[in-house]
Short mmCIF file of C-alpha atoms in Angstrom, two decimals:
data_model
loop_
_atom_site.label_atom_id
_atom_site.label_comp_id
_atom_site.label_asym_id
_atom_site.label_seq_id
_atom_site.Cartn_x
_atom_site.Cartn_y
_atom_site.Cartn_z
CA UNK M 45 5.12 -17.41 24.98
CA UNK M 46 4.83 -14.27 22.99
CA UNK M 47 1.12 -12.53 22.95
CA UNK M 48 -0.60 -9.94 20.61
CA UNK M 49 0.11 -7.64 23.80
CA UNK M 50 3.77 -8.38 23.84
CA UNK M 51 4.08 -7.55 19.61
CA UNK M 52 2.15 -4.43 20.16
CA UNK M 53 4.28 -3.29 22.81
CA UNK M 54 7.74 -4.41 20.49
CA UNK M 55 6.40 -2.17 18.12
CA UNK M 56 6.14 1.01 20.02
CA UNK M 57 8.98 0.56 21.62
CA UNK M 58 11.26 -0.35 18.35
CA UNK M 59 8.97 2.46 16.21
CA UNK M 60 8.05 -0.38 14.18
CA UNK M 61 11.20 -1.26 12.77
CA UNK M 62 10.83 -4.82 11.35
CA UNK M 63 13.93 -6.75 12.26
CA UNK M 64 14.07 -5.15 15.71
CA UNK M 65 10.64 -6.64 16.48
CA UNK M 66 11.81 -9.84 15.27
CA UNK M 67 14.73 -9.51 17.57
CA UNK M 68 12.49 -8.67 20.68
CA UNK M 69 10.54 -11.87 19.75
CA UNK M 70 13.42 -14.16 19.51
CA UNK M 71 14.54 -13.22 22.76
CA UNK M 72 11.55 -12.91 24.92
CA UNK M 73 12.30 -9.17 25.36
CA UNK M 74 10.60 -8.12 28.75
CA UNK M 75 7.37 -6.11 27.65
CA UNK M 76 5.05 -3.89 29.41
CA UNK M 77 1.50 -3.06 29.03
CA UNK M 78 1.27 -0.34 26.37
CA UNK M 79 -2.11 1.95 25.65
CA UNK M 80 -3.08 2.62 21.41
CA UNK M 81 -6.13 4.49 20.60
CA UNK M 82 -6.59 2.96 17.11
CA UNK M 83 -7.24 -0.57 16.37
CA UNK M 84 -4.58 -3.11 15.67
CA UNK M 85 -4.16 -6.64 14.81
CA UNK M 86 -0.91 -8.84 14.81
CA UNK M 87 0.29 -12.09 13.24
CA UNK M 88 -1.02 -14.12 16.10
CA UNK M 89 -4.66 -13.10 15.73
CA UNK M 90 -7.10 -15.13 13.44
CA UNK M 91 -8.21 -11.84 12.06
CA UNK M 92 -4.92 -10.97 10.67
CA UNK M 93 -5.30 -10.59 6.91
CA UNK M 94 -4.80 -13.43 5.24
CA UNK M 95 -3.39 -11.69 2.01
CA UNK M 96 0.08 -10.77 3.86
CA UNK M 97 0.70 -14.08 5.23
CA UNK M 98 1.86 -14.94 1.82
CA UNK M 99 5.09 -12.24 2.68
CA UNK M 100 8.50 -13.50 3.09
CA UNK M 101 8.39 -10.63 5.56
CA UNK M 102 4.53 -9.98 7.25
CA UNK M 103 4.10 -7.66 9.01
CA UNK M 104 3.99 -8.38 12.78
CA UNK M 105 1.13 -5.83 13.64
CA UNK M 106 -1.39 -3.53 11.61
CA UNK M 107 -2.35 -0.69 13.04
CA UNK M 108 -5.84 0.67 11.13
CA UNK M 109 -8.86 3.03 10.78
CA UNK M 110 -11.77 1.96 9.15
CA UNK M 111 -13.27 -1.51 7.81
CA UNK M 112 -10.45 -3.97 7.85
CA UNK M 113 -12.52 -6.71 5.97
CA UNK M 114 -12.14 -4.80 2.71
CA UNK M 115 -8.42 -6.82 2.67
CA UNK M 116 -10.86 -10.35 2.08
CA UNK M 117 -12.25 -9.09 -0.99
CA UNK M 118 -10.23 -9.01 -5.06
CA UNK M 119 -8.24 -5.75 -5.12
CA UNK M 120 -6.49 -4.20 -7.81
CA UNK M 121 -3.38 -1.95 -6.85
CA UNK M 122 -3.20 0.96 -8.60
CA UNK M 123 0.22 2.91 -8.46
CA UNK M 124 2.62 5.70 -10.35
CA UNK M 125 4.22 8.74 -9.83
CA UNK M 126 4.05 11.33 -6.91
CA UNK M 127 5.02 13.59 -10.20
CA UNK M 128 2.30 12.51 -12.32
CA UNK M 129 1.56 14.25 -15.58
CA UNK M 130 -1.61 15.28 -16.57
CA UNK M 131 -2.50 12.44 -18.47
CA UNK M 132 -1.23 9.95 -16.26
CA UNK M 133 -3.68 11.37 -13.69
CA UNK M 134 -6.32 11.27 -16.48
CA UNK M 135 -5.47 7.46 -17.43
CA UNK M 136 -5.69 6.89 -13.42
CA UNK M 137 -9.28 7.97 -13.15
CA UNK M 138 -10.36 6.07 -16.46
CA UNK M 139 -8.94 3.19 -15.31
CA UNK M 140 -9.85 2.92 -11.42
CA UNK M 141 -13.40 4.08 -13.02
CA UNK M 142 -13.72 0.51 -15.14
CA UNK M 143 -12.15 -1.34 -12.48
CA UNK M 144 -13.59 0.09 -9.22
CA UNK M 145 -17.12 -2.32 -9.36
CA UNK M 146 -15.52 -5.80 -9.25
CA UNK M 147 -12.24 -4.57 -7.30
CA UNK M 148 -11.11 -2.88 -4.11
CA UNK M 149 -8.58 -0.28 -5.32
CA UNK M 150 -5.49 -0.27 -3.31
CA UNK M 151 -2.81 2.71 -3.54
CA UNK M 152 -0.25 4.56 -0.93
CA UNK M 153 -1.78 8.03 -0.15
CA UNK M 154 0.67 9.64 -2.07
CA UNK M 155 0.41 12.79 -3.62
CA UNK M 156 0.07 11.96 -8.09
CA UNK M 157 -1.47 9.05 -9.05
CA UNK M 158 -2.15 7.24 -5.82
CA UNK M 159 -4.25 10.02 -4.88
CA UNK M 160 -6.26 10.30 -7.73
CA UNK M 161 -6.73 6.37 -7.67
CA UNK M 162 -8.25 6.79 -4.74
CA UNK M 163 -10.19 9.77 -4.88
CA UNK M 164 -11.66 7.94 -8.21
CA UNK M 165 -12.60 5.10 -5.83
CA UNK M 166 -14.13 6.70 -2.94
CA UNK M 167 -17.85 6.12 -3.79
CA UNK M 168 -16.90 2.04 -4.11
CA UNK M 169 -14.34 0.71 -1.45
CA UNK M 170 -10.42 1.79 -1.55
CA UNK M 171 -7.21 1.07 0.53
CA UNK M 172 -4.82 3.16 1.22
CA UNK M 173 -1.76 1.56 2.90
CA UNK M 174 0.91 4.13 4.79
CA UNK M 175 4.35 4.48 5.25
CA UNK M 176 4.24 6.36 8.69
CA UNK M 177 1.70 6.72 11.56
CA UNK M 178 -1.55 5.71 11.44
CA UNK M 179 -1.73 9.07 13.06
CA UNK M 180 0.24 11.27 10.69
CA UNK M 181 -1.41 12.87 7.33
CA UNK M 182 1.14 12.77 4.54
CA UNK M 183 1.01 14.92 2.65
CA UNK M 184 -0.77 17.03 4.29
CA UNK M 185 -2.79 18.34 1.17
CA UNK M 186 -4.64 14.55 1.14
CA UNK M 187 -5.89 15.41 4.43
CA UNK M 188 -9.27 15.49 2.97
CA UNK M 189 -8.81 12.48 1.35
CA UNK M 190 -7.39 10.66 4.39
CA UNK M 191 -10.66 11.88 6.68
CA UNK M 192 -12.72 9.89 3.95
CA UNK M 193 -11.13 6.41 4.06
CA UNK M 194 -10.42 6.73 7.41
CA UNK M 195 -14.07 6.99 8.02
CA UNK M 196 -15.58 5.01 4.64
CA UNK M 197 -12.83 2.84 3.75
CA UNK M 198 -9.79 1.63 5.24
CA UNK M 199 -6.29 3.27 6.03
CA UNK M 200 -3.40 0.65 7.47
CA UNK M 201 -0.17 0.72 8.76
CA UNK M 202 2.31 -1.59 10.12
CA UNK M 203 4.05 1.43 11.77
CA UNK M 204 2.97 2.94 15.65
CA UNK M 205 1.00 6.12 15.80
CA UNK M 206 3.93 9.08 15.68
CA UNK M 207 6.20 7.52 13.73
CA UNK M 208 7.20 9.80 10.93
CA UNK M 209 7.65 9.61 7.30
CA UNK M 210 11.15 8.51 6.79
CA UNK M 211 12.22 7.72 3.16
CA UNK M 212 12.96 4.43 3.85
CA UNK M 213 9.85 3.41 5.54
CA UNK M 214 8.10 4.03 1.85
CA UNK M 215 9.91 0.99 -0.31
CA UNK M 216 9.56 -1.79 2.70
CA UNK M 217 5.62 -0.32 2.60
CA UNK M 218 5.15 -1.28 -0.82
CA UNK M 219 5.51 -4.75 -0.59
CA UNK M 220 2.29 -4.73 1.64
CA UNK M 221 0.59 -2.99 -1.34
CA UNK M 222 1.77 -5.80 -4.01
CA UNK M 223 0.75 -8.33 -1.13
CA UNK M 224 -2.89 -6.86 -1.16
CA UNK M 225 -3.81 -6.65 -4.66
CA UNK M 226 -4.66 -9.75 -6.80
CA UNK M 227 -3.58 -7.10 -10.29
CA UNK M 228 -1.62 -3.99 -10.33
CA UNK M 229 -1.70 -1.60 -12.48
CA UNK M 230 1.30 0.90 -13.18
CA UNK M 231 -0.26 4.14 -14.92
CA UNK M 232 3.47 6.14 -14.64
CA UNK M 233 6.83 5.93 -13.35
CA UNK M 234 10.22 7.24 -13.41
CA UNK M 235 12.89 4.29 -13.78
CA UNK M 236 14.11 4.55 -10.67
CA UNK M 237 11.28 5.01 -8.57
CA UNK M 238 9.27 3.79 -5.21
CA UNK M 239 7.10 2.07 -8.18
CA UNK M 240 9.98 -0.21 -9.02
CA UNK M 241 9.75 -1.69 -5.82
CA UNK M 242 5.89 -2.43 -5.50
CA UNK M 243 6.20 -3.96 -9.13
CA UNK M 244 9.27 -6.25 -8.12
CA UNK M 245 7.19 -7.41 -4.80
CA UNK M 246 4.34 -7.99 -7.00
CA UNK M 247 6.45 -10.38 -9.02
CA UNK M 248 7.58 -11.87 -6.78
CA UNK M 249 4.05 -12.92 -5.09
CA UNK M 250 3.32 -13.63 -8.77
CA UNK M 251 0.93 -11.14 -8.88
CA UNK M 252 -0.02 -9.32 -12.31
CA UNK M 253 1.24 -6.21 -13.61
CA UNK M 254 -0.13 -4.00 -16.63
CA UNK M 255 1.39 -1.26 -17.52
CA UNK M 256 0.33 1.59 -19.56
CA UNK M 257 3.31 2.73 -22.22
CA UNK M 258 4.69 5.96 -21.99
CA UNK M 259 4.45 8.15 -24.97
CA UNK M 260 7.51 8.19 -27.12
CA UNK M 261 10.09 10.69 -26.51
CA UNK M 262 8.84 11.40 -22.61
CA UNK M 263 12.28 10.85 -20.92
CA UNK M 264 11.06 11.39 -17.91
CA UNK M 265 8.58 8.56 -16.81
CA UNK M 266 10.04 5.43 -19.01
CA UNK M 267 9.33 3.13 -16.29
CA UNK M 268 6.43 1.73 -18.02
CA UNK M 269 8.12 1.37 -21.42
CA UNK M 270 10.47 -0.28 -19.37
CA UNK M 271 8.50 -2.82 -17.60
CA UNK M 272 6.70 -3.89 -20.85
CA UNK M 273 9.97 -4.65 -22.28
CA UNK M 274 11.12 -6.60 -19.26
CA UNK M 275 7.74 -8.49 -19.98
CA UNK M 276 4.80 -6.90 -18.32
CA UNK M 277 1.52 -6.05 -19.62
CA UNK M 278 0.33 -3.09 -21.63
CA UNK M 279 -2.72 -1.61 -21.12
CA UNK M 280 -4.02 -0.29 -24.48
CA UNK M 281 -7.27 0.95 -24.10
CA UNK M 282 -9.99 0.74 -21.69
CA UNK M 283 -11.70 -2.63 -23.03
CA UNK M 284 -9.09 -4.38 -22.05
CA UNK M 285 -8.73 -2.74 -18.38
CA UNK M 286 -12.73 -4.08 -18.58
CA UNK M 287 -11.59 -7.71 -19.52
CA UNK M 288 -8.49 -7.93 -16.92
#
């Protein structure tokens, strides 16, 4: 019978990779005792968050720094471009700002808008959910930003310590961040974009999305414009990010 011991040793030795752990699982893969420094909690534990159950594909073990029972209380996601223009980042802070007292802001520790959601957040409670090693700071100009939720707030990921940022680590991440939030909020994106993928897992968990619109003529972020067209909804002033 497969223990929390056993999935925490799958995932060091298969560097977290989903399917492999699966695999390892499946086939009673020998395992040997293996040593973390950081906390960690797997599907087989009644303190597993509840909120990525729900996941076609959960996460077998969550590696974390900080309090892990912020992921029991309403979130709102809050997500956009690494590239953000100034006014996105602007819109990011007004909006976190309304929604920050009755909502846990979740985000990726990206550089653009995630990081301003949660730097907007960090006298409330924020999330920030990562796409390598609990260990690793990326990028490494949020360092002072991840040394404050690691030590206020809450920092997860379902990746070993040392793993490192590998591209595709970042789209199979965002469906933890859609899984987490009971809104999400989309304040710029490119059409082809890491974003697209946290909004489609968000859908798909029938979670909902606001958008803000892009300004007419920006060819460069029309993800937004995009989404409301495909049905999403649009954010048009700050009342209404009060009401949601």
């Amino acid at each position: 019978m497969t223990t929390s011991k056993d999935i925490l040793c799958y995932a060091v030795r298969h560097n977290g990779d989903w399917t492999a752990i699966a695999r390892a699982i499946h086939s009673q893969e020998p395992a040997v005792p293996v040593f973390c420094q950081y906390p960690c909690v797997t599907f087989l534990d009644p303190e597993y968050p509840a909120c990525f159950r729900k996941l076609r594909y959960p996460p077998w073990i969550l590696f974390y720094q900080g309090d892990l029972r912020l992921l029991n209380g309403r979130a709102a996601a809050v997500v956009g471009s690494r590239d953000a223009s100034r006014k996105a980042l602007d819109n990011t802070a007004r909006i976190v700002h309304c929604l920050k007292d009755r909502y846990v802001i979740v985000s990726g520790l990206a550089r653009g808008v995630d990081a301003r959601a949660h730097t907007e957040a960090l006298d409330k409670s924020t999330i920030g959910i990562l796409g390598c090693g609990i260990d690793r700071v990326y990028p490494r100009d949020n360092s002072l930003l991840f040394s404050r939720m690691r030590k206020d707030h809450l920092i997860l990921s379902e990746y070993p310590p040392g793993t490192p940022p590998l591209p595709r680590h970042f789209p199979w991440r965002n469906r933890l961040i859609a899984a987490a939030a009971d809104l999400l909020v989309v304040t710029e994106a490119r059409e082809k974009s890491g974003t697209m993928y946290t909004v489609d897992e968000a859908l798909a968990l029938s979670v909902p999305v606001w958008c803000v619109p892009t300004e007419f003529g920006d060819e460069s972020h029309m993800g937004c414009n995009r989404l409301i067209l495909q049905g999403a909804g649009i954010l048009c002033d700050l009342q209404q990010v009060r009401e949601l």
